[in-house]
mmCIF file with all atom_site columns, C-alpha atoms in Angstrom:
data_model
loop_
_atom_site.group_PDB
_atom_site.id
_atom_site.type_symbol
_atom_site.label_atom_id
_atom_site.label_alt_id
_atom_site.label_comp_id
_atom_site.label_asym_id
_atom_site.label_entity_id
_atom_site.label_seq_id
_atom_site.pdbx_PDB_ins_code
_atom_site.Cartn_x
_atom_site.Cartn_y
_atom_site.Cartn_z
_atom_site.occupancy
_atom_site.B_iso_or_equiv
_atom_site.pdbx_formal_charge
_atom_site.auth_seq_id
_atom_site.auth_comp_id
_atom_site.auth_asym_id
_atom_site.auth_atom_id
_atom_site.pdbx_PDB_model_num
ATOM 1   C CA . ALA A 1 1   ? -59.586 34.269 131.610 1.00 75.00 ? 1   ALA A CA 1
ATOM 2   C CA . GLN A 1 2   ? -63.005 33.458 130.279 1.00 81.00 ? 2   GLN A CA 1
ATOM 3   C CA . SER A 1 3   ? -64.228 34.062 126.781 1.00 88.00 ? 3   SER A CA 1
ATOM 4   C CA . VAL A 1 4   ? -67.026 33.109 124.468 1.00 93.00 ? 4   VAL A CA 1
ATOM 5   C CA . THR A 1 5   ? -67.033 32.671 120.705 1.00 95.00 ? 5   THR A CA 1
ATOM 6   C CA . GLN A 1 6   ? -70.132 32.790 118.571 1.00 96.00 ? 6   GLN A CA 1
ATOM 7   C CA . LEU A 1 7   ? -69.316 30.908 115.444 1.00 95.00 ? 7   LEU A CA 1
ATOM 8   C CA . ASP A 1 8   ? -71.741 32.644 113.087 1.00 95.00 ? 8   ASP A CA 1
ATOM 9   C CA . SER A 1 9   ? -72.210 36.376 112.741 1.00 94.00 ? 9   SER A CA 1
ATOM 10  C CA . HIS A 1 10  ? -75.347 35.905 110.626 1.00 96.00 ? 10  HIS A CA 1
ATOM 11  C CA . VAL A 1 11  ? -77.851 33.065 110.387 1.00 98.00 ? 11  VAL A CA 1
ATOM 12  C CA . SER A 1 12  ? -80.768 33.054 107.998 1.00 98.00 ? 12  SER A CA 1
ATOM 13  C CA . VAL A 1 13  ? -83.631 30.560 108.184 1.00 98.00 ? 13  VAL A CA 1
ATOM 14  C CA . SER A 1 14  ? -87.096 30.166 106.772 1.00 98.00 ? 14  SER A CA 1
ATOM 15  C CA . GLU A 1 15  ? -90.093 30.473 109.016 1.00 97.00 ? 15  GLU A CA 1
ATOM 16  C CA . GLY A 1 16  ? -91.030 27.096 110.485 1.00 97.00 ? 16  GLY A CA 1
ATOM 17  C CA . THR A 1 17  ? -87.540 25.587 110.111 1.00 98.00 ? 17  THR A CA 1
ATOM 18  C CA . PRO A 1 18  ? -85.132 24.814 112.965 1.00 98.00 ? 18  PRO A CA 1
ATOM 19  C CA . VAL A 1 19  ? -82.758 27.380 114.382 1.00 98.00 ? 19  VAL A CA 1
ATOM 20  C CA . LEU A 1 20  ? -79.194 26.642 115.507 1.00 98.00 ? 20  LEU A CA 1
ATOM 21  C CA . LEU A 1 21  ? -76.965 29.386 116.905 1.00 98.00 ? 21  LEU A CA 1
ATOM 22  C CA . ARG A 1 22  ? -73.528 28.145 117.880 1.00 98.00 ? 22  ARG A CA 1
ATOM 23  C CA . CYS A 1 23  ? -71.463 29.184 120.876 1.00 97.00 ? 23  CYS A CA 1
ATOM 24  C CA . ASN A 1 24  ? -68.202 27.893 122.302 1.00 97.00 ? 24  ASN A CA 1
ATOM 25  C CA . TYR A 1 25  ? -66.781 29.034 125.603 1.00 94.00 ? 25  TYR A CA 1
ATOM 26  C CA . SER A 1 26  ? -63.468 29.038 127.364 1.00 91.00 ? 26  SER A CA 1
ATOM 27  C CA . SER A 1 27  ? -63.305 28.905 131.124 1.00 82.00 ? 27  SER A CA 1
ATOM 28  C CA . SER A 1 28  ? -60.830 27.770 133.733 1.00 75.00 ? 28  SER A CA 1
ATOM 29  C CA . TYR A 1 29  ? -63.625 26.612 136.013 1.00 77.00 ? 29  TYR A CA 1
ATOM 30  C CA . SER A 1 30  ? -67.273 25.678 135.793 1.00 78.00 ? 30  SER A CA 1
ATOM 31  C CA . PRO A 1 31  ? -68.955 28.633 134.123 1.00 84.00 ? 31  PRO A CA 1
ATOM 32  C CA . SER A 1 32  ? -72.392 30.135 134.181 1.00 87.00 ? 32  SER A CA 1
ATOM 33  C CA . LEU A 1 33  ? -73.632 30.562 130.629 1.00 91.00 ? 33  LEU A CA 1
ATOM 34  C CA . PHE A 1 34  ? -76.475 32.615 129.233 1.00 92.00 ? 34  PHE A CA 1
ATOM 35  C CA . TRP A 1 35  ? -78.214 33.462 126.009 1.00 96.00 ? 35  TRP A CA 1
ATOM 36  C CA . TYR A 1 36  ? -79.648 36.955 125.635 1.00 95.00 ? 36  TYR A CA 1
ATOM 37  C CA . VAL A 1 37  ? -81.728 38.367 122.790 1.00 96.00 ? 37  VAL A CA 1
ATOM 38  C CA . GLN A 1 38  ? -81.724 41.993 121.676 1.00 92.00 ? 38  GLN A CA 1
ATOM 39  C CA . HIS A 1 39  ? -84.549 43.301 119.538 1.00 89.00 ? 39  HIS A CA 1
ATOM 40  C CA . PRO A 1 40  ? -84.108 46.691 117.868 1.00 81.00 ? 40  PRO A CA 1
ATOM 41  C CA . ASN A 1 41  ? -84.708 49.556 120.271 1.00 73.00 ? 41  ASN A CA 1
ATOM 42  C CA . LYS A 1 42  ? -85.366 47.185 123.154 1.00 77.00 ? 42  LYS A CA 1
ATOM 43  C CA . GLY A 1 43  ? -83.359 46.088 126.155 1.00 80.00 ? 43  GLY A CA 1
ATOM 44  C CA . LEU A 1 44  ? -81.549 42.794 126.333 1.00 89.00 ? 44  LEU A CA 1
ATOM 45  C CA . GLN A 1 45  ? -83.785 39.930 127.397 1.00 90.00 ? 45  GLN A CA 1
ATOM 46  C CA . LEU A 1 46  ? -82.608 36.742 129.054 1.00 90.00 ? 46  LEU A CA 1
ATOM 47  C CA . LEU A 1 47  ? -83.580 33.660 127.038 1.00 95.00 ? 47  LEU A CA 1
ATOM 48  C CA . LEU A 1 48  ? -82.073 31.025 129.282 1.00 93.00 ? 48  LEU A CA 1
ATOM 49  C CA . LYS A 1 49  ? -79.196 30.285 131.619 1.00 90.00 ? 49  LYS A CA 1
ATOM 50  C CA . TYR A 1 50  ? -77.024 27.370 132.659 1.00 89.00 ? 50  TYR A CA 1
ATOM 51  C CA . THR A 1 51  ? -75.667 27.342 136.191 1.00 81.00 ? 51  THR A CA 1
ATOM 52  C CA . SER A 1 52  ? -74.356 23.790 136.710 1.00 75.00 ? 52  SER A CA 1
ATOM 53  C CA . ALA A 1 53  ? -77.716 22.112 137.090 1.00 74.00 ? 53  ALA A CA 1
ATOM 54  C CA . ALA A 1 54  ? -79.323 20.206 134.200 1.00 84.00 ? 54  ALA A CA 1
ATOM 55  C CA . THR A 1 55  ? -77.225 20.314 131.026 1.00 89.00 ? 55  THR A CA 1
ATOM 56  C CA . LEU A 1 56  ? -80.268 20.785 128.794 1.00 94.00 ? 56  LEU A CA 1
ATOM 57  C CA . VAL A 1 57  ? -81.741 24.149 129.579 1.00 94.00 ? 57  VAL A CA 1
ATOM 58  C CA . LYS A 1 58  ? -85.155 25.271 128.423 1.00 95.00 ? 58  LYS A CA 1
ATOM 59  C CA . GLY A 1 59  ? -85.842 28.946 128.003 1.00 95.00 ? 59  GLY A CA 1
ATOM 60  C CA . ILE A 1 60  ? -88.548 31.270 126.886 1.00 95.00 ? 60  ILE A CA 1
ATOM 61  C CA . ASN A 1 61  ? -90.247 31.310 123.478 1.00 95.00 ? 61  ASN A CA 1
ATOM 62  C CA . GLY A 1 62  ? -89.380 27.688 122.753 1.00 97.00 ? 62  GLY A CA 1
ATOM 63  C CA . PHE A 1 63  ? -85.619 28.103 122.848 1.00 97.00 ? 63  PHE A CA 1
ATOM 64  C CA . GLU A 1 64  ? -83.302 25.647 124.532 1.00 97.00 ? 64  GLU A CA 1
ATOM 65  C CA . ALA A 1 65  ? -79.575 25.105 124.855 1.00 97.00 ? 65  ALA A CA 1
ATOM 66  C CA . GLU A 1 66  ? -77.381 22.190 125.795 1.00 95.00 ? 66  GLU A CA 1
ATOM 67  C CA . PHE A 1 67  ? -74.246 22.541 127.854 1.00 93.00 ? 67  PHE A CA 1
ATOM 68  C CA . LYS A 1 68  ? -71.572 20.137 126.571 1.00 93.00 ? 68  LYS A CA 1
ATOM 69  C CA . LYS A 1 69  ? -68.478 20.289 128.694 1.00 90.00 ? 69  LYS A CA 1
ATOM 70  C CA . SER A 1 70  ? -66.496 17.900 126.492 1.00 91.00 ? 70  SER A CA 1
ATOM 71  C CA . GLU A 1 71  ? -67.060 20.181 123.515 1.00 93.00 ? 71  GLU A CA 1
ATOM 72  C CA . THR A 1 72  ? -67.056 23.458 125.513 1.00 93.00 ? 72  THR A CA 1
ATOM 73  C CA . SER A 1 73  ? -70.225 24.362 123.681 1.00 95.00 ? 73  SER A CA 1
ATOM 74  C CA . PHE A 1 74  ? -73.551 25.918 124.564 1.00 96.00 ? 74  PHE A CA 1
ATOM 75  C CA . HIS A 1 75  ? -75.514 26.022 121.316 1.00 98.00 ? 75  HIS A CA 1
ATOM 76  C CA . LEU A 1 76  ? -78.965 27.590 121.168 1.00 98.00 ? 76  LEU A CA 1
ATOM 77  C CA . THR A 1 77  ? -81.737 25.813 119.296 1.00 98.00 ? 77  THR A CA 1
ATOM 78  C CA . LYS A 1 78  ? -85.387 26.168 118.475 1.00 98.00 ? 78  LYS A CA 1
ATOM 79  C CA . PRO A 1 79  ? -87.421 23.563 116.573 1.00 98.00 ? 79  PRO A CA 1
ATOM 80  C CA . SER A 1 80  ? -89.422 26.017 114.497 1.00 98.00 ? 80  SER A CA 1
ATOM 81  C CA . ALA A 1 81  ? -88.502 29.617 113.769 1.00 98.00 ? 81  ALA A CA 1
ATOM 82  C CA . HIS A 1 82  ? -91.042 32.399 113.934 1.00 97.00 ? 82  HIS A CA 1
ATOM 83  C CA . MET A 1 83  ? -90.817 35.771 112.239 1.00 96.00 ? 83  MET A CA 1
ATOM 84  C CA . SER A 1 84  ? -90.698 37.427 115.653 1.00 95.00 ? 84  SER A CA 1
ATOM 85  C CA . ASP A 1 85  ? -87.465 35.562 116.437 1.00 97.00 ? 85  ASP A CA 1
ATOM 86  C CA . ALA A 1 86  ? -85.522 37.835 114.104 1.00 96.00 ? 86  ALA A CA 1
ATOM 87  C CA . ALA A 1 87  ? -83.086 39.663 116.384 1.00 96.00 ? 87  ALA A CA 1
ATOM 88  C CA . GLU A 1 88  ? -79.520 39.744 117.651 1.00 94.00 ? 88  GLU A CA 1
ATOM 89  C CA . TYR A 1 89  ? -78.533 36.904 119.971 1.00 97.00 ? 89  TYR A CA 1
ATOM 90  C CA . PHE A 1 90  ? -75.666 36.992 122.436 1.00 96.00 ? 90  PHE A CA 1
ATOM 91  C CA . CYS A 1 91  ? -73.975 34.089 124.151 1.00 96.00 ? 91  CYS A CA 1
ATOM 92  C CA . VAL A 1 92  ? -72.626 35.235 127.502 1.00 93.00 ? 92  VAL A CA 1
ATOM 93  C CA . VAL A 1 93  ? -70.344 33.751 130.151 1.00 91.00 ? 93  VAL A CA 1
ATOM 94  C CA . SER A 1 94  ? -70.086 34.860 133.730 1.00 84.00 ? 94  SER A CA 1
ATOM 95  C CA . SER A 1 95  ? -66.544 35.849 134.551 1.00 67.00 ? 95  SER A CA 1
ATOM 96  C CA . GLY A 1 96  ? -65.336 35.433 138.097 1.00 58.00 ? 96  GLY A CA 1
ATOM 97  C CA . GLY A 1 97  ? -66.371 38.345 140.325 1.00 51.00 ? 97  GLY A CA 1
ATOM 98  C CA . TYR A 1 98  ? -69.928 39.182 141.104 1.00 49.00 ? 98  TYR A CA 1
ATOM 99  C CA . ASN A 1 99  ? -72.127 39.016 138.037 1.00 64.00 ? 99  ASN A CA 1
ATOM 100 C CA . LYS A 1 100 ? -69.466 40.187 135.626 1.00 80.00 ? 100 LYS A CA 1
ATOM 101 C CA . LEU A 1 101 ? -70.633 39.154 132.152 1.00 87.00 ? 101 LEU A CA 1
ATOM 102 C CA . ILE A 1 102 ? -68.518 38.570 129.061 1.00 89.00 ? 102 ILE A CA 1
ATOM 103 C CA . PHE A 1 103 ? -70.458 38.871 125.808 1.00 92.00 ? 103 PHE A CA 1
ATOM 104 C CA . GLY A 1 104 ? -69.868 37.063 122.564 1.00 94.00 ? 104 GLY A CA 1
ATOM 105 C CA . ALA A 1 105 ? -69.814 39.030 119.342 1.00 93.00 ? 105 ALA A CA 1
ATOM 106 C CA . GLY A 1 106 ? -73.438 38.261 118.623 1.00 94.00 ? 106 GLY A CA 1
ATOM 107 C CA . THR A 1 107 ? -75.358 36.413 115.919 1.00 96.00 ? 107 THR A CA 1
ATOM 108 C CA . ARG A 1 108 ? -77.937 38.189 113.849 1.00 96.00 ? 108 ARG A CA 1
ATOM 109 C CA . LEU A 1 109 ? -80.837 35.870 113.086 1.00 97.00 ? 109 LEU A CA 1
ATOM 110 C CA . ALA A 1 110 ? -82.957 36.609 110.040 1.00 97.00 ? 110 ALA A CA 1
ATOM 111 C CA . VAL A 1 111 ? -86.219 34.739 109.493 1.00 97.00 ? 111 VAL A CA 1
ATOM 112 C CA . HIS A 1 112 ? -87.718 34.684 106.016 1.00 96.00 ? 112 HIS A CA 1
ATOM 113 C CA . PRO A 1 113 ? -91.317 33.890 105.110 1.00 95.00 ? 113 PRO A CA 1
ATOM 114 C CA . GLY B 2 1   ? -89.479 40.451 136.166 1.00 69.00 ? 1   GLY B CA 1
ATOM 115 C CA . ALA B 2 2   ? -87.394 43.282 137.530 1.00 81.00 ? 2   ALA B CA 1
ATOM 116 C CA . VAL B 2 3   ? -87.241 46.531 135.582 1.00 88.00 ? 3   VAL B CA 1
ATOM 117 C CA . VAL B 2 4   ? -84.265 48.731 134.864 1.00 92.00 ? 4   VAL B CA 1
ATOM 118 C CA . SER B 2 5   ? -84.799 52.095 133.226 1.00 94.00 ? 5   SER B CA 1
ATOM 119 C CA . GLN B 2 6   ? -82.431 54.502 131.541 1.00 95.00 ? 6   GLN B CA 1
ATOM 120 C CA . HIS B 2 7   ? -82.797 58.185 130.873 1.00 96.00 ? 7   HIS B CA 1
ATOM 121 C CA . PRO B 2 8   ? -82.542 59.678 128.374 1.00 96.00 ? 8   PRO B CA 1
ATOM 122 C CA . SER B 2 9   ? -83.121 57.097 125.679 1.00 94.00 ? 9   SER B CA 1
ATOM 123 C CA . TRP B 2 10  ? -81.477 59.310 123.084 1.00 95.00 ? 10  TRP B CA 1
ATOM 124 C CA . VAL B 2 11  ? -79.277 62.369 123.399 1.00 97.00 ? 11  VAL B CA 1
ATOM 125 C CA . ILE B 2 12  ? -77.497 64.589 120.913 1.00 97.00 ? 12  ILE B CA 1
ATOM 126 C CA . CYS B 2 13  ? -74.857 66.995 122.123 1.00 96.00 ? 13  CYS B CA 1
ATOM 127 C CA . LYS B 2 14  ? -72.143 69.240 120.805 1.00 96.00 ? 14  LYS B CA 1
ATOM 128 C CA . SER B 2 15  ? -68.508 68.275 120.998 1.00 97.00 ? 15  SER B CA 1
ATOM 129 C CA . GLY B 2 16  ? -66.934 69.407 124.257 1.00 97.00 ? 16  GLY B CA 1
ATOM 130 C CA . THR B 2 17  ? -70.057 69.231 126.359 1.00 97.00 ? 17  THR B CA 1
ATOM 131 C CA . SER B 2 18  ? -70.824 66.719 129.098 1.00 97.00 ? 18  SER B CA 1
ATOM 132 C CA . VAL B 2 19  ? -73.729 64.319 129.116 1.00 97.00 ? 19  VAL B CA 1
ATOM 133 C CA . LYS B 2 20  ? -75.258 62.495 132.065 1.00 97.00 ? 20  LYS B CA 1
ATOM 134 C CA . ILE B 2 21  ? -77.071 59.175 131.673 1.00 98.00 ? 21  ILE B CA 1
ATOM 135 C CA . GLU B 2 22  ? -79.166 57.738 134.479 1.00 97.00 ? 22  GLU B CA 1
ATOM 136 C CA . CYS B 2 23  ? -79.780 54.095 135.259 1.00 97.00 ? 23  CYS B CA 1
ATOM 137 C CA . ARG B 2 24  ? -82.497 53.178 137.754 1.00 96.00 ? 24  ARG B CA 1
ATOM 138 C CA . SER B 2 25  ? -83.661 49.907 139.211 1.00 93.00 ? 25  SER B CA 1
ATOM 139 C CA . LEU B 2 26  ? -87.389 50.500 139.522 1.00 92.00 ? 26  LEU B CA 1
ATOM 140 C CA . ASP B 2 27  ? -88.575 47.718 141.785 1.00 87.00 ? 27  ASP B CA 1
ATOM 141 C CA . PHE B 2 28  ? -85.484 46.391 143.485 1.00 88.00 ? 28  PHE B CA 1
ATOM 142 C CA . GLN B 2 29  ? -82.314 47.608 145.101 1.00 89.00 ? 29  GLN B CA 1
ATOM 143 C CA . ALA B 2 30  ? -78.947 47.144 143.503 1.00 90.00 ? 30  ALA B CA 1
ATOM 144 C CA . THR B 2 31  ? -75.691 47.681 145.342 1.00 89.00 ? 31  THR B CA 1
ATOM 145 C CA . THR B 2 32  ? -73.911 46.973 142.077 1.00 91.00 ? 32  THR B CA 1
ATOM 146 C CA . MET B 2 33  ? -74.713 48.097 138.556 1.00 94.00 ? 33  MET B CA 1
ATOM 147 C CA . PHE B 2 34  ? -72.792 47.640 135.347 1.00 94.00 ? 34  PHE B CA 1
ATOM 148 C CA . TRP B 2 35  ? -72.219 49.964 132.426 1.00 96.00 ? 35  TRP B CA 1
ATOM 149 C CA . TYR B 2 36  ? -71.655 48.674 128.900 1.00 96.00 ? 36  TYR B CA 1
ATOM 150 C CA . ARG B 2 37  ? -70.887 50.280 125.591 1.00 96.00 ? 37  ARG B CA 1
ATOM 151 C CA . GLN B 2 38  ? -72.116 48.921 122.288 1.00 91.00 ? 38  GLN B CA 1
ATOM 152 C CA . PHE B 2 39  ? -70.910 50.153 118.923 1.00 86.00 ? 39  PHE B CA 1
ATOM 153 C CA . PRO B 2 40  ? -73.193 49.693 115.914 1.00 81.00 ? 40  PRO B CA 1
ATOM 154 C CA . LYS B 2 41  ? -73.590 46.056 114.978 1.00 78.00 ? 41  LYS B CA 1
ATOM 155 C CA . GLN B 2 42  ? -71.080 45.004 117.607 1.00 83.00 ? 42  GLN B CA 1
ATOM 156 C CA . SER B 2 43  ? -71.193 43.324 120.957 1.00 88.00 ? 43  SER B CA 1
ATOM 157 C CA . LEU B 2 44  ? -71.441 44.825 124.407 1.00 91.00 ? 44  LEU B CA 1
ATOM 158 C CA . MET B 2 45  ? -68.213 45.770 126.107 1.00 92.00 ? 45  MET B CA 1
ATOM 159 C CA . LEU B 2 46  ? -68.177 46.138 129.875 1.00 92.00 ? 46  LEU B CA 1
ATOM 160 C CA . MET B 2 47  ? -66.935 49.585 130.797 1.00 95.00 ? 47  MET B CA 1
ATOM 161 C CA . ALA B 2 48  ? -67.208 49.655 134.560 1.00 95.00 ? 48  ALA B CA 1
ATOM 162 C CA . THR B 2 49  ? -68.812 48.283 137.674 1.00 93.00 ? 49  THR B CA 1
ATOM 163 C CA . SER B 2 50  ? -70.718 50.838 139.700 1.00 93.00 ? 50  SER B CA 1
ATOM 164 C CA . ASN B 2 51  ? -70.695 50.268 143.455 1.00 90.00 ? 51  ASN B CA 1
ATOM 165 C CA . GLU B 2 52  ? -73.116 51.981 145.789 1.00 90.00 ? 52  GLU B CA 1
ATOM 166 C CA . GLY B 2 53  ? -71.253 54.070 148.324 1.00 87.00 ? 53  GLY B CA 1
ATOM 167 C CA . SER B 2 54  ? -67.805 53.496 146.878 1.00 88.00 ? 54  SER B CA 1
ATOM 168 C CA . LYS B 2 55  ? -65.723 54.125 143.785 1.00 91.00 ? 55  LYS B CA 1
ATOM 169 C CA . ALA B 2 56  ? -66.522 52.478 140.505 1.00 94.00 ? 56  ALA B CA 1
ATOM 170 C CA . THR B 2 57  ? -64.239 49.806 139.109 1.00 93.00 ? 57  THR B CA 1
ATOM 171 C CA . TYR B 2 58  ? -63.197 50.452 135.524 1.00 96.00 ? 58  TYR B CA 1
ATOM 172 C CA . GLU B 2 59  ? -62.202 47.910 132.923 1.00 93.00 ? 59  GLU B CA 1
ATOM 173 C CA . GLN B 2 60  ? -58.798 48.105 131.340 1.00 93.00 ? 60  GLN B CA 1
ATOM 174 C CA . GLY B 2 61  ? -58.610 50.789 128.717 1.00 94.00 ? 61  GLY B CA 1
ATOM 175 C CA . VAL B 2 62  ? -61.599 52.793 129.964 1.00 95.00 ? 62  VAL B CA 1
ATOM 176 C CA . GLU B 2 63  ? -60.730 56.341 130.980 1.00 94.00 ? 63  GLU B CA 1
ATOM 177 C CA . LYS B 2 64  ? -62.132 56.954 134.434 1.00 93.00 ? 64  LYS B CA 1
ATOM 178 C CA . ASP B 2 65  ? -61.809 60.713 134.058 1.00 95.00 ? 65  ASP B CA 1
ATOM 179 C CA . LYS B 2 66  ? -63.728 60.565 130.818 1.00 96.00 ? 66  LYS B CA 1
ATOM 180 C CA . PHE B 2 67  ? -66.539 58.363 132.024 1.00 97.00 ? 67  PHE B CA 1
ATOM 181 C CA . LEU B 2 68  ? -67.537 59.425 135.523 1.00 97.00 ? 68  LEU B CA 1
ATOM 182 C CA . ILE B 2 69  ? -69.729 57.009 137.418 1.00 95.00 ? 69  ILE B CA 1
ATOM 183 C CA . ASN B 2 70  ? -71.665 57.798 140.557 1.00 93.00 ? 70  ASN B CA 1
ATOM 184 C CA . HIS B 2 71  ? -73.796 55.281 142.427 1.00 93.00 ? 71  HIS B CA 1
ATOM 185 C CA . ALA B 2 72  ? -75.595 57.620 144.772 1.00 86.00 ? 72  ALA B CA 1
ATOM 186 C CA . SER B 2 73  ? -78.300 55.292 146.042 1.00 92.00 ? 73  SER B CA 1
ATOM 187 C CA . LEU B 2 74  ? -79.403 51.682 145.916 1.00 91.00 ? 74  LEU B CA 1
ATOM 188 C CA . THR B 2 75  ? -81.591 52.401 142.896 1.00 93.00 ? 75  THR B CA 1
ATOM 189 C CA . LEU B 2 76  ? -79.605 54.937 140.881 1.00 96.00 ? 76  LEU B CA 1
ATOM 190 C CA . SER B 2 77  ? -76.312 54.969 139.038 1.00 96.00 ? 77  SER B CA 1
ATOM 191 C CA . THR B 2 78  ? -75.225 57.727 136.679 1.00 97.00 ? 78  THR B CA 1
ATOM 192 C CA . LEU B 2 79  ? -72.684 57.763 133.879 1.00 97.00 ? 79  LEU B CA 1
ATOM 193 C CA . THR B 2 80  ? -71.341 61.157 132.848 1.00 97.00 ? 80  THR B CA 1
ATOM 194 C CA . VAL B 2 81  ? -69.450 61.417 129.595 1.00 97.00 ? 81  VAL B CA 1
ATOM 195 C CA . THR B 2 82  ? -67.227 64.430 130.093 1.00 97.00 ? 82  THR B CA 1
ATOM 196 C CA . SER B 2 83  ? -66.049 66.661 127.248 1.00 96.00 ? 83  SER B CA 1
ATOM 197 C CA . ALA B 2 84  ? -67.733 64.399 124.757 1.00 96.00 ? 84  ALA B CA 1
ATOM 198 C CA . HIS B 2 85  ? -66.293 63.968 121.278 1.00 96.00 ? 85  HIS B CA 1
ATOM 199 C CA . PRO B 2 86  ? -67.685 62.281 118.182 1.00 95.00 ? 86  PRO B CA 1
ATOM 200 C CA . GLU B 2 87  ? -65.775 59.085 118.947 1.00 95.00 ? 87  GLU B CA 1
ATOM 201 C CA . ASP B 2 88  ? -67.797 58.795 122.164 1.00 96.00 ? 88  ASP B CA 1
ATOM 202 C CA . SER B 2 89  ? -70.946 58.368 120.111 1.00 96.00 ? 89  SER B CA 1
ATOM 203 C CA . SER B 2 90  ? -72.302 54.960 120.975 1.00 95.00 ? 90  SER B CA 1
ATOM 204 C CA . PHE B 2 91  ? -75.082 53.009 122.644 1.00 94.00 ? 91  PHE B CA 1
ATOM 205 C CA . TYR B 2 92  ? -74.674 52.877 126.409 1.00 97.00 ? 92  TYR B CA 1
ATOM 206 C CA . ILE B 2 93  ? -76.430 50.159 128.377 1.00 96.00 ? 93  ILE B CA 1
ATOM 207 C CA . CYS B 2 94  ? -76.646 49.557 132.091 1.00 96.00 ? 94  CYS B CA 1
ATOM 208 C CA . SER B 2 95  ? -77.591 46.451 133.998 1.00 93.00 ? 95  SER B CA 1
ATOM 209 C CA . ALA B 2 96  ? -78.366 45.536 137.573 1.00 92.00 ? 96  ALA B CA 1
ATOM 210 C CA . PRO B 2 97  ? -78.364 42.133 139.222 1.00 87.00 ? 97  PRO B CA 1
ATOM 211 C CA . THR B 2 98  ? -81.180 40.941 141.446 1.00 82.00 ? 98  THR B CA 1
ATOM 212 C CA . SER B 2 99  ? -79.389 37.757 142.438 1.00 67.00 ? 99  SER B CA 1
ATOM 213 C CA . PHE B 2 100 ? -76.049 36.171 141.790 1.00 59.00 ? 100 PHE B CA 1
ATOM 214 C CA . ASP B 2 101 ? -76.807 34.964 138.282 1.00 59.00 ? 101 ASP B CA 1
ATOM 215 C CA . GLU B 2 102 ? -79.656 37.124 137.070 1.00 78.00 ? 102 GLU B CA 1
ATOM 216 C CA . GLN B 2 103 ? -79.136 40.547 135.611 1.00 85.00 ? 103 GLN B CA 1
ATOM 217 C CA . PHE B 2 104 ? -81.658 42.907 134.115 1.00 89.00 ? 104 PHE B CA 1
ATOM 218 C CA . PHE B 2 105 ? -80.693 45.353 131.443 1.00 91.00 ? 105 PHE B CA 1
ATOM 219 C CA . GLY B 2 106 ? -81.867 48.837 130.738 1.00 93.00 ? 106 GLY B CA 1
ATOM 220 C CA . PRO B 2 107 ? -83.146 49.715 127.248 1.00 91.00 ? 107 PRO B CA 1
ATOM 221 C CA . GLY B 2 108 ? -80.019 51.689 126.478 1.00 94.00 ? 108 GLY B CA 1
ATOM 222 C CA . THR B 2 109 ? -79.135 55.300 125.699 1.00 96.00 ? 109 THR B CA 1
ATOM 223 C CA . ARG B 2 110 ? -77.999 56.346 122.264 1.00 95.00 ? 110 ARG B CA 1
ATOM 224 C CA . LEU B 2 111 ? -75.456 59.158 122.421 1.00 96.00 ? 111 LEU B CA 1
ATOM 225 C CA . THR B 2 112 ? -74.627 61.166 119.328 1.00 96.00 ? 112 THR B CA 1
ATOM 226 C CA . VAL B 2 113 ? -71.888 63.771 119.607 1.00 97.00 ? 113 VAL B CA 1
ATOM 227 C CA . LEU B 2 114 ? -71.774 66.314 116.812 1.00 96.00 ? 114 LEU B CA 1
#
């Protein structure tokens, strides 16, 4: 079975400082991993995805994530937070079958002036 | 990118009534769609996989008679919450894949059962 654990339920940063959202996964085979963002009253938006190509994945809005097999991690980072980054972030793993996604519990990112 | 819509975006109903939620892929065809449920401040839980032209596949613990899914065409899947009760109040989200690893999500439907 596949699963994903987001290590922080809440992260608070100041505007202009780096962002780190942590995610660990469990998978019996090479997984596909994703980060999605959910803004209030908006649909989920794909930030980036890893599908066994380059281990450092660049996404939209300056976000990137690094797949580390030895650590079973897929942490999301951004060098400089913006107020508009405040949202809920989900780490997601693809589970066997066609496009079946398993969501982590989510991390709420707050960005302070 | 591809667009998935949901209707209605918000619905309030009385206990015991049934509610239908539509999920449409606007600019692509989807033989498979997924339905999720999200409780306040919690993650998304996959409820079922909707398959065009065949029966839906439900996740363990999801009552198929409670949550009826119909995938009538390549662009439309519907979720009907039958005999709704307050505990069914939640945010329901659908998604549709355009390729093996890319899914697009609808904006969600908030159901409140009084």
